Amino acid sequence: MSGESTELVPQGSREVSTDLLLFEKAILAFIEQTGLPAESVLVSLKERQVVLKNVTAVVDRLQIDRRQRSVYISKFIAATASGLFDAALNYLWDETIYELRSRVAQYDLAYFFDVAVGNNTEKRKKLNHEDDLLKIDDSELIKGANEIGLVSDLGFKHLDFVRYMRNWASAAHPNQNQITGLQLISMLETCIVEVINLPLSNVVVQIKQLLGNIKTNAITADEANAIAAFFGGLTQERTNALASGLFGIYTQTDTTSQTRQNVQLLIPRLWGLVDEQTRYQFGVRYARFVAANDQDHQKLARQFLDTVSGAAYLPEGIRVAELENAVDNLLSAHRGLNNFYNEPTFARQLQLLVGETGDIPKQVSHKYVLSLVEVFLTNGNGLAWNAEPIYLQLLDQLNAAQASTAAVSFIYSPISSSLQFSLCQKQYRKLISLLKDKITTPIVKEFVSDIESFTGPLDRLNDDARIKSKLDAVRRIVSG
């Protein structure tokens, strides 16, 4: 190959170009002349070649108009060719987050904010415009996008893995981890297929149209009945998300009276399909408005609950809101980059609120248990040592019903996704061992025994025939 060629990997021999070899020698020589370490700075040429041989086929999946604005993918390729895989992964994640924010902004911002952070009422007040997406953590962004249908369940799992690798194996965080060429090209394909190119499903499009219609047109009772037929075809996750969106629309102080009348027509027709945990969350949001003395939002939230005769879901005092806030703060610290240092403080705050009896109000119990499992399983990279004893004590305080929920928590996607990682798998088996004697329901005890005897990767539990045969019955028990 001549020195004037612009090809990184020739089309014939597919050997790494002479120019790339010369560049590596020159840059490493320059680094050595400065007295800086030059060893293990660049990924081997062989690994770079794996990416460069496959990158054209992957990038070809992008439509021309999207390709022309994908600057971070250009930087990804440049960093890859230079041997800086950690920087390349960082650029790839930047491109993914940029595209995901664009998809959210073009869909329905208010709906997304209500679903992603609706329970955090103070944070929700500060989220109104497209620029406010920058205030949303990456984990909140992909989880919220999954809940409203912009990212599939499988896509969420794959993106959660890429996010993990970006946090712990990229230039975003000090590390000595190695990324292979196959891993890097696979992550590029994941981000293109699961975010940039993913078409909106018919259901997601219909929900977008419904939200727009609610905000702009008057809906009649007959139209509300017709829309109710659409509600019956939604999955539980979409039903819960839509209910949260309607609650958010209703309680915004700038919502028109006509729009509120539309919600009053629709929500009773949806309410019977909303699960118990989501219903209780509306009561928790009301309590947080009360705790903040936010009388305008408090009044609107009560009106919403009264519309569906939802007084039974009002919380048992302000302690519920305080517990909810403490759980949110702990999860935020756990999902951040400096969780090993920040997590113990918030774990202790939660421990103080739970108290010695371990009594958790039913309105927040389900979220509390799943959140406790999430932090106990770790983020896959290491234990938060100073928080671990607190989590063990809180787990020991769980009652039989809560222990059942915790033991089979893999049925919920955020927990299932974390089980991709070996440390999380180890912690999950430890969790089962700690809690199995607390469980009293025979079918759940049998189900837990099936989990203990499962020999495959724990993130594949949902695919096991024995597990699947009992899943619906167990789900009803722990969700009831």
C-alpha angles and dihedrals in degrees: 000000000000122000090244096062117113094204116114093194116025116233093230114043093015089215119148108270123257089236091060092050091049091049092052093049092047096048094045091048090052091050091050091050089058090055093246123132112270099180119102091005097115129042114245118273089240092061092045089052090057090059096041093050090056105031096087093056091049096045089048086070088072118091113243095250092051092044092055092058098041097105094156091057088055088053089046090058092045092051091046092052089048091055096249101127093162090058091043091056090050091053091047091054091048089055092048094050091045092053093044091052089050091052092049092048091051093048112049118310097193092050091050093049091048092052098038100047105359095128091054093074096179092053092043091058089062095051114083112117139049091258088060090069085082087068091060116093116236090246091052090047097054094039092049091046089052093050094053092044102253090117123037123234090252090046090052091053092049094045091048087057092049089048089051092051091046091053097045108023105034137075088268090083135027107262147141096216122133124223118202125220092245091052092049096049090045091054091049089053091048093054093047096045099038100040118009098041101027109121120220113257120238091251092053091049091049092051090051090051091047093052091049091049092050091055098045110029139047112249120214126214091253091052090049090054090051091050089050089065087059090052090060092063096053124106118243091256093052091045092053092045093049091050089052089050092052090049089052093049092048096048098046107109093221094055113119122244089242091056091049089052088054091052091047088057095047107038097065088055091051099039097081090060096049115101123241096251092056092047091054090050090063088056090050091052089052090052092051090054088051092049091051091046087236095157098176095055091038091057093048093047090053091049090053092051092045089054089064096034087249100154089119088068095058109115130254096252135308092300088082091059091047091051091048090051092048091051091049091050092050093049091048091052092044093052094047127093095250096047095132089065101033102039101071093058093055092041089057091049090054091046091055092052093047091052130192096302094055091221110164121187112243092238091069101021098099095049091043093054096046091046091049089052091049095053092042091054088055125219090282095258103080147321122281090228098195091049097045096080090051092052091049091053093047091049090050089056094057116116124227096272093046091047089054091052092048095046094053096035091122087085087076114079100231090056093042090051093053090055089075087084124077096225091051090050090052091049092048092055088049089051091053091050092051096048109032095090091055093059114097105171108099097217091049092047089052091047091052089051088055089053092050092051094047108113101185129085107301093229086067095058091108089061096055113108095223092048094047093050091061100031099097094049093047092046090055091051098049094040096046 
